Tab-separated table of C-alpha atoms in Angstrom:
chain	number	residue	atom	x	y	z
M	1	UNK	CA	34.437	-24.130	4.107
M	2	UNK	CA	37.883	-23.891	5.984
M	3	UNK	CA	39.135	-19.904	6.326
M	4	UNK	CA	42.609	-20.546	5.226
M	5	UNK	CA	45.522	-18.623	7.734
M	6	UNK	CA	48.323	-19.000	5.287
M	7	UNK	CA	46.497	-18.536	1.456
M	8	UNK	CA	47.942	-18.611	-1.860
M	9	UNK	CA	48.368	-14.910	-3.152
M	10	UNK	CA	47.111	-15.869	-6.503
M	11	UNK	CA	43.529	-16.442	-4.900
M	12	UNK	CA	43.737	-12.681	-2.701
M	13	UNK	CA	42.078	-9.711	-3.796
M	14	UNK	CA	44.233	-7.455	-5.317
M	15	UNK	CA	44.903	-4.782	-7.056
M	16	UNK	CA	44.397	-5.289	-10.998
M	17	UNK	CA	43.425	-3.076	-14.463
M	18	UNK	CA	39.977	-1.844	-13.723
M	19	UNK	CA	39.337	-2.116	-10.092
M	20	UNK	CA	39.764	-5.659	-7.701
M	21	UNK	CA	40.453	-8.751	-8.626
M	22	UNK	CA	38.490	-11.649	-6.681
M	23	UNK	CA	39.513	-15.481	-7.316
M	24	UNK	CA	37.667	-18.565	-6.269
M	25	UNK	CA	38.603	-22.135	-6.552
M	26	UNK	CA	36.319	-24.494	-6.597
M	27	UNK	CA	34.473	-28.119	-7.591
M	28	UNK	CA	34.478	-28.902	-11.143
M	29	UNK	CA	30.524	-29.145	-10.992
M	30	UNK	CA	29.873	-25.827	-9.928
M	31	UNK	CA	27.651	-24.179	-12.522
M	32	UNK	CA	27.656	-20.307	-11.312
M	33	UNK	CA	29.931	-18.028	-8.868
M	34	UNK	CA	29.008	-14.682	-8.139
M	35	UNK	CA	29.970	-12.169	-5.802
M	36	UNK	CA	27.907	-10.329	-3.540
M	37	UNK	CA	28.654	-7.522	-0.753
M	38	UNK	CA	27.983	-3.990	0.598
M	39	UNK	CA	29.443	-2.631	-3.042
M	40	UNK	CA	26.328	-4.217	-5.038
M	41	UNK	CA	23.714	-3.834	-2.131
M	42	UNK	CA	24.531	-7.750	-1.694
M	43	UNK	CA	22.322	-8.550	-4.317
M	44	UNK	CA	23.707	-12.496	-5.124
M	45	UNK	CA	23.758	-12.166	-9.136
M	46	UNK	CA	24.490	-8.571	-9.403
M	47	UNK	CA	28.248	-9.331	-10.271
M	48	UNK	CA	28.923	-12.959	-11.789
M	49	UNK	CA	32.960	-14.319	-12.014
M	50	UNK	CA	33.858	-15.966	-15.106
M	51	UNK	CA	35.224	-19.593	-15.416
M	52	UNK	CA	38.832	-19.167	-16.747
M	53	UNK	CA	39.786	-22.687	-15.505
M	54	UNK	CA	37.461	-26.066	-14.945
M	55	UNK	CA	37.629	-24.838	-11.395
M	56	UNK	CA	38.844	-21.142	-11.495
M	57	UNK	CA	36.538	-18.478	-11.700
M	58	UNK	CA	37.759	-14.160	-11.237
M	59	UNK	CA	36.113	-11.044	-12.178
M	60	UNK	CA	37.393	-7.745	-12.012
M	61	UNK	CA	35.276	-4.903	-9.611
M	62	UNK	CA	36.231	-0.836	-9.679
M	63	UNK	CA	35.801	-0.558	-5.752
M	64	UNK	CA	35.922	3.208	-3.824
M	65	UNK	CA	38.146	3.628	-1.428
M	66	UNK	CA	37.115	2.034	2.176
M	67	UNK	CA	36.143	-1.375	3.475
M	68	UNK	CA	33.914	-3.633	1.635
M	69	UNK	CA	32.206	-6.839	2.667
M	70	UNK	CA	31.313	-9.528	0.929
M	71	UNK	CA	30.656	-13.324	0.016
M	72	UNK	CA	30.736	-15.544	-3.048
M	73	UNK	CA	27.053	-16.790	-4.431
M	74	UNK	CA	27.658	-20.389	-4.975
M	75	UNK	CA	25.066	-22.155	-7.674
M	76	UNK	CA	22.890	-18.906	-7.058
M	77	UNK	CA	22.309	-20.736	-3.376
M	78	UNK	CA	25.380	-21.077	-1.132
M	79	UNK	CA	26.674	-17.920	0.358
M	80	UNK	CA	30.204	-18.650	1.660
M	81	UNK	CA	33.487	-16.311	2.821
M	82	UNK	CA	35.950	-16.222	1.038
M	83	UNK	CA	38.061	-19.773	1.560
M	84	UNK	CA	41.155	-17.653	0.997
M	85	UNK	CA	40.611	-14.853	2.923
M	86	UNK	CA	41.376	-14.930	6.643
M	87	UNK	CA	40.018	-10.941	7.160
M	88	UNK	CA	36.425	-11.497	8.707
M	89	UNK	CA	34.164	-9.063	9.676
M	90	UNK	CA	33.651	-8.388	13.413
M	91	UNK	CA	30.200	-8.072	13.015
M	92	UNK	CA	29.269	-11.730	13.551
M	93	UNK	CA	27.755	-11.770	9.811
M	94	UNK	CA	31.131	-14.012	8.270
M	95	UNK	CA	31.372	-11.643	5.705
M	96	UNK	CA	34.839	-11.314	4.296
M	97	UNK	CA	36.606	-7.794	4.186
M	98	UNK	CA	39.161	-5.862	1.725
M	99	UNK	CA	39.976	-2.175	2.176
M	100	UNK	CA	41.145	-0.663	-1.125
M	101	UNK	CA	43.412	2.840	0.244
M	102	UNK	CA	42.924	6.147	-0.841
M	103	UNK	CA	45.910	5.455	-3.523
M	104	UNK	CA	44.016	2.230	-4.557
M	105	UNK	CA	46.151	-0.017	-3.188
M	106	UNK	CA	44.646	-3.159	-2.251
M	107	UNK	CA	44.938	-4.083	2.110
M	108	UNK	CA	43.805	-7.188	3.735
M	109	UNK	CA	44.357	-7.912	7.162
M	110	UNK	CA	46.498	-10.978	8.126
M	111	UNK	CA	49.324	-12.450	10.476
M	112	UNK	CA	52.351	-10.858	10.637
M	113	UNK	CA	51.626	-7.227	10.368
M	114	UNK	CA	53.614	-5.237	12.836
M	115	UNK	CA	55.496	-1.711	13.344
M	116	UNK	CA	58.553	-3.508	11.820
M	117	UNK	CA	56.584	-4.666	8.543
M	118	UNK	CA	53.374	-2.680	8.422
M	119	UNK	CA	50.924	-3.293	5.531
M	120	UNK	CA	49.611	-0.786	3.002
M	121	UNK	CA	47.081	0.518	5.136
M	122	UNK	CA	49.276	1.335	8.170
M	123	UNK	CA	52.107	2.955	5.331
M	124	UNK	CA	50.033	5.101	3.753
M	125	UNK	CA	47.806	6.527	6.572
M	126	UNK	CA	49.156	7.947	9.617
M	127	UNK	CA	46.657	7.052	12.861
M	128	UNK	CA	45.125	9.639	14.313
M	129	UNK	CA	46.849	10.958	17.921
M	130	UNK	CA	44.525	10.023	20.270
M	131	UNK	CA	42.972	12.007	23.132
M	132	UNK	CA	44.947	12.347	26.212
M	133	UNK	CA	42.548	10.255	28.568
M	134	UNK	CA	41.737	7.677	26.125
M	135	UNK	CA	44.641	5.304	26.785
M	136	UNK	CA	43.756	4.706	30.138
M	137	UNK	CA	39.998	4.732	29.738
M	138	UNK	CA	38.493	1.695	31.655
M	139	UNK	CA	34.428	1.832	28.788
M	140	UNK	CA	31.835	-0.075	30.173
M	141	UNK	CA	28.874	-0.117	27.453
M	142	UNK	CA	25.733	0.578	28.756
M	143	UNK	CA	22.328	0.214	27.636
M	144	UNK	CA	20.089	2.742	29.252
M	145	UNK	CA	17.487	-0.180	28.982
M	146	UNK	CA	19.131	-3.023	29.997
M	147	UNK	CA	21.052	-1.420	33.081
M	148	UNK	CA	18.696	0.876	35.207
M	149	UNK	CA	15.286	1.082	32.929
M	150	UNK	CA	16.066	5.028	32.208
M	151	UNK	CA	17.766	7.690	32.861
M	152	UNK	CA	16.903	7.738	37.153
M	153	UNK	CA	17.620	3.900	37.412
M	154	UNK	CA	21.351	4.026	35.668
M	155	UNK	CA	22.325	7.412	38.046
M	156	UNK	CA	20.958	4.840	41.039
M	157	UNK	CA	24.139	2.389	40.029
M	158	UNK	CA	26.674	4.426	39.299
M	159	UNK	CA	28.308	3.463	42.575
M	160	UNK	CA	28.399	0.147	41.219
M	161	UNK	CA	30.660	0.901	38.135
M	162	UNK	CA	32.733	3.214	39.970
M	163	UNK	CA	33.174	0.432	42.080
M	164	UNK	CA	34.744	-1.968	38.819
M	165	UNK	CA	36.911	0.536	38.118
M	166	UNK	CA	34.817	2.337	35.145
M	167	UNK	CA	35.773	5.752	34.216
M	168	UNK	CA	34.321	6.077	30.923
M	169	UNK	CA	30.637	5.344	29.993
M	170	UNK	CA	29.651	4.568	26.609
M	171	UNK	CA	25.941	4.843	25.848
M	172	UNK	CA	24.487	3.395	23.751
M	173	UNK	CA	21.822	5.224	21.665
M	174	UNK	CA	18.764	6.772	23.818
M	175	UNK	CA	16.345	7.583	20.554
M	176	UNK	CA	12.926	6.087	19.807
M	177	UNK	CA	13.061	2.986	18.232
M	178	UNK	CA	11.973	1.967	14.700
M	179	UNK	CA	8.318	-0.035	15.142
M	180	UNK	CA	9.754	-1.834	12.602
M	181	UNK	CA	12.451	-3.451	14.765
M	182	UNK	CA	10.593	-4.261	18.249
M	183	UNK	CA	11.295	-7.280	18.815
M	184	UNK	CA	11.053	-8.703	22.299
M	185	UNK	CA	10.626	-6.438	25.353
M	186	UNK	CA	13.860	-4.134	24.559
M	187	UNK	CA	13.834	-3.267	20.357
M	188	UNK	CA	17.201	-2.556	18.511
M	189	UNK	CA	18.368	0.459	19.836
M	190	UNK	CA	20.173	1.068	16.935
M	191	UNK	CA	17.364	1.294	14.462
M	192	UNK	CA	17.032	5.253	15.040
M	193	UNK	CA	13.674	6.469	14.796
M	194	UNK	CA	14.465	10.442	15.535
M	195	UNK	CA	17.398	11.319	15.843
M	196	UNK	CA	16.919	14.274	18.293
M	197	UNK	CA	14.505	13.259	20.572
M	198	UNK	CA	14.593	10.753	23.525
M	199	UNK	CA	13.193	7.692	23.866
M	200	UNK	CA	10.155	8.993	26.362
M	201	UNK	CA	10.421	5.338	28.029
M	202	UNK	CA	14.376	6.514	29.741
M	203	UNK	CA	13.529	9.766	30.852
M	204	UNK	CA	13.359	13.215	29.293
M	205	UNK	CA	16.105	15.996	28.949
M	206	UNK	CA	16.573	17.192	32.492
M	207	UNK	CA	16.972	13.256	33.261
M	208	UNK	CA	19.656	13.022	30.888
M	209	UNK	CA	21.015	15.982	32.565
M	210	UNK	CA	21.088	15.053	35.724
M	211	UNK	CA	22.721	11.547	34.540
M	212	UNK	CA	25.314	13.651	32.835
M	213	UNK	CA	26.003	15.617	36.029
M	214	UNK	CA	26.362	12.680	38.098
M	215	UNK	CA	28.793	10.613	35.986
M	216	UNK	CA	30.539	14.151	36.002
M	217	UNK	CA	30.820	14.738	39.650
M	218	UNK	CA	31.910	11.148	39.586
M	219	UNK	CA	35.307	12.142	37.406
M	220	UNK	CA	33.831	9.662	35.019
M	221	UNK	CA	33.230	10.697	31.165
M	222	UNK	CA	30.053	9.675	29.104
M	223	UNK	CA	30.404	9.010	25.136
M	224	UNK	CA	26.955	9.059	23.384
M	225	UNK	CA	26.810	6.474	20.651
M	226	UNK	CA	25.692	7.247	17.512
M	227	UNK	CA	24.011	5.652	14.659
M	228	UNK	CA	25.676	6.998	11.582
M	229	UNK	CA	24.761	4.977	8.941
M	230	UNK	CA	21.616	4.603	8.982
M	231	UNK	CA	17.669	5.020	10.538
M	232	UNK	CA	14.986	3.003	10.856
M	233	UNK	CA	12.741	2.123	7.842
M	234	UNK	CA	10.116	4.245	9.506
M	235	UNK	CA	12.011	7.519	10.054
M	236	UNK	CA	10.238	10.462	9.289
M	237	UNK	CA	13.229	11.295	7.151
M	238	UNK	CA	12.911	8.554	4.548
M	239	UNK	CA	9.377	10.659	3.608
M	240	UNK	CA	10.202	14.147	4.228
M	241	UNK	CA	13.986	13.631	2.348
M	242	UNK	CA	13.817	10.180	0.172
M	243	UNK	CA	16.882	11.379	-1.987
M	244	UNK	CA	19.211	10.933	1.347
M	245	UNK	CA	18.521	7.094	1.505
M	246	UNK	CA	20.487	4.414	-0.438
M	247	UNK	CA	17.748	2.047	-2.709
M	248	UNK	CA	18.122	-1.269	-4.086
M	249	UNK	CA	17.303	-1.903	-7.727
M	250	UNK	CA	13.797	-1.593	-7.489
M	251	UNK	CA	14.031	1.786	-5.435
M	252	UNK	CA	13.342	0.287	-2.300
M	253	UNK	CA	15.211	1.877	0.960
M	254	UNK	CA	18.135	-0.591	1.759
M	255	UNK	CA	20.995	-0.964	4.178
M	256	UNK	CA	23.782	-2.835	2.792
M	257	UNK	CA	24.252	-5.238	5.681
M	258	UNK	CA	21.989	-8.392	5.100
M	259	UNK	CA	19.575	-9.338	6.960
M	260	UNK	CA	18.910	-5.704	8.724
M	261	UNK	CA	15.420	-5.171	6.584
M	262	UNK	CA	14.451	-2.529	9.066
M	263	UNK	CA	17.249	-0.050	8.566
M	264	UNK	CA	17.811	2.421	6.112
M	265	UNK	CA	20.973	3.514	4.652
M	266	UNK	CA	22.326	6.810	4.360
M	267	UNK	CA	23.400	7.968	1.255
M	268	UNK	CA	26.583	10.314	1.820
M	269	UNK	CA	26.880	11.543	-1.299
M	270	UNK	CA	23.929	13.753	-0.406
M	271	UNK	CA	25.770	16.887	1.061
M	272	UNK	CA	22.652	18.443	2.748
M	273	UNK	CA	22.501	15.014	4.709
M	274	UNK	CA	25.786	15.336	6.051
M	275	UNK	CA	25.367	18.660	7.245
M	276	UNK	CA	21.826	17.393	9.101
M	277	UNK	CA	23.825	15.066	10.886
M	278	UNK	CA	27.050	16.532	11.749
M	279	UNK	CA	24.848	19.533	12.871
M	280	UNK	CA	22.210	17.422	15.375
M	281	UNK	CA	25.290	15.829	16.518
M	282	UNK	CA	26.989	18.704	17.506
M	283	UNK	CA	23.631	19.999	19.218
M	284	UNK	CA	23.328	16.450	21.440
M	285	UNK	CA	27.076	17.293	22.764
M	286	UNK	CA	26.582	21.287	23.553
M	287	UNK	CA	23.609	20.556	25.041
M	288	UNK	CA	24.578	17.732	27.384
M	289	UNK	CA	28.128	18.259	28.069
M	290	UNK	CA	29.125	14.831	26.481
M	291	UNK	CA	32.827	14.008	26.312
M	292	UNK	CA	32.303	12.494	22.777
M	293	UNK	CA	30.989	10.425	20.138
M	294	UNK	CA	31.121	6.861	19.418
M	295	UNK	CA	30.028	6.157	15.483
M	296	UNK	CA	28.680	2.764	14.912
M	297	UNK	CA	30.198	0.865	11.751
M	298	UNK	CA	32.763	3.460	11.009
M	299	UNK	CA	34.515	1.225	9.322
M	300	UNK	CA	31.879	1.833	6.309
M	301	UNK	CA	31.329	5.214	6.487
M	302	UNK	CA	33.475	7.217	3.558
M	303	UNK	CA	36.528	8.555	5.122
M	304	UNK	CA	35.556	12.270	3.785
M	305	UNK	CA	32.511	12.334	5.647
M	306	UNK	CA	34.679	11.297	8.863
M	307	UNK	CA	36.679	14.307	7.922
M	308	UNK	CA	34.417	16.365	7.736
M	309	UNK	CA	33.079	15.467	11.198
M	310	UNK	CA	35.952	15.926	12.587
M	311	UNK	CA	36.949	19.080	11.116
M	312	UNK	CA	33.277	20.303	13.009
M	313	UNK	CA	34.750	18.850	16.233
M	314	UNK	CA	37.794	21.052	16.362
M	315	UNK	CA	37.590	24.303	18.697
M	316	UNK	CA	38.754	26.311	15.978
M	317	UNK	CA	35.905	25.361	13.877
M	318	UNK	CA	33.093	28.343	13.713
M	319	UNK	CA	30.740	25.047	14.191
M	320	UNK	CA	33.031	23.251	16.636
M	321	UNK	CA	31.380	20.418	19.195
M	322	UNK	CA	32.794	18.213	21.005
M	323	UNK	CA	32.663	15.059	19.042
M	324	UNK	CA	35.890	12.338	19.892
């Protein structure tokens, strides 16, 4: 169905009594809408809109504060985006996205948001300043895999970045892979199997070392990407500490992303978890000498726990790393 670029408010999400209010319009003959997304573990009947008109439907949804994704369950069949919403999710999924603010106000990305006439997002939370370097950072994403075959191969072609003009290296994650998520010669990277061990395949700790030291003596900068969601299904962790994993209905380990069956989602409300991570974190950067952190989907991890992290990061913290 056509994303509309210029939608009628009345068919937005937005801010009602009780949480969200999501409107679809639709053919007279539909017999079910429902709505599915990362709030109900996408699960396509879990929340079903009412028919208020032969071809309106709404329901009301208390969302947290954040950015949700989602889609509307057509006939129990037909997953769509939302025709009126023209936020989509970078993510290559065609999920639609709403942020709902700390002070519950209701943001959606669209045209015509600017310094001048800034939306509720950009009025009611001041950015972050950013680091000094970071404005004239020239990132070229590298997989360790992909590029030089380990750690020995990618210090081999560093000349060859430095030669495009690359001054900042962001890598992305050098873990074991999930068995669960080996598919073709290379895996998902970012299905985490351990989270503080290499990958033996790259190289070993005075590889990564050495790679470190070269980008270094280079003047370039290396940010370590990190997986902060979630693990693979097969992570020691989802045995050892099952209460730190999000479940579907039936108590299975989930990630609420569809079709990503073999990760596991973090549960953040777990505060021993967060300290496991922000802690191994923090080890991976004193260790190494990284010049920061890049968290995949940040956009869906609570904005506490981001807090929190970088609270750790700051020198004056008694736990302070290096994190960016």
């Amino acid at each position: 169905m056509h994303i509309a670029r210029d939608a009628d408010p009345a068919l937005l999400p937005a801010l009602a009594a009780g949480g969200v209010r999501f409107v679809f319009d639709g053919p007279a003959d539909l017999r079910a809408v429902a709505l599915a997304g990362t709030f109900n573990s996408w699960v396509g009947d879990a929340r079903m809109l009412e028919r208020v008109t032969p071809t309106r439907w709404t329901c009301t949804l208390p969302l947290p504060p954040g950015r949700h994704l989602y889609k509307f369950v057509l006939d129990d069949t037909h997953w769509i985006a939302d025709p009126a919403n023209p936020w989509m999710s970078e993510d290559g999924q065609g999920n639609s996205c709403v942020t709902v603010c700390l002070d519950g106000t209701v943001f959606l990305r669209r045209r015509g948001l600017r310094a001048e006439a800034p939306g509720a997002l950009y009025r009611n939370h001041q950015a972050l300043t950013s680091l000094a370097w970071l404005p004239d950072a020239v990132v070229y994403q590298l997989s360790v895999r992909a590029f030089g075959g380990d750690f020995d191969g990618v210090r081999a072609r560093l000349g060859h970045l430095a030669d495009l003009g690359v001054n900042t290296i962001w890598m992305m994650p050098i873990h074991p892979i999930g068995v669960a998520c080996r598919r073709g010669s290379l895996g998902d990277p970012y299905a985490v199997r351990d989270f503080e061990a290499i990958d033996p395949a790259l190289g070993d700790e005075d590889g990564l070392r050495r790679l470190v030291d070269a980008i270094h003596a280079r003047g370039m900068r290396i940010v370590f990407d990190w997986t902060l969601n979630r693990s693979s299904v097969d992570h020691p962790l989802t045995v050892t500490h099952p209460g730190w994993f999000q479940r579907d209905r039936a108590g299975k380990v989930m990630y609420a992303v569809p079709h990503r069956e073999y990760f596991a989602g973090f549960d953040f409300s777990n505060p021993d978890l967060r300290r496991y991570l922000v802690d191994t974190m923090c080890r991976w950067v004193e260790r190494f000498g990284l010049d920061g952190m890049r968290f995949d989907d940040a956009d869906i991890t609570p904005t506490d726990f981001l807090d929190e992290i970088r609270a750790a990061a700051r020198p004056s913290s008694s736990t302070a790393c290096r994190t960016a």
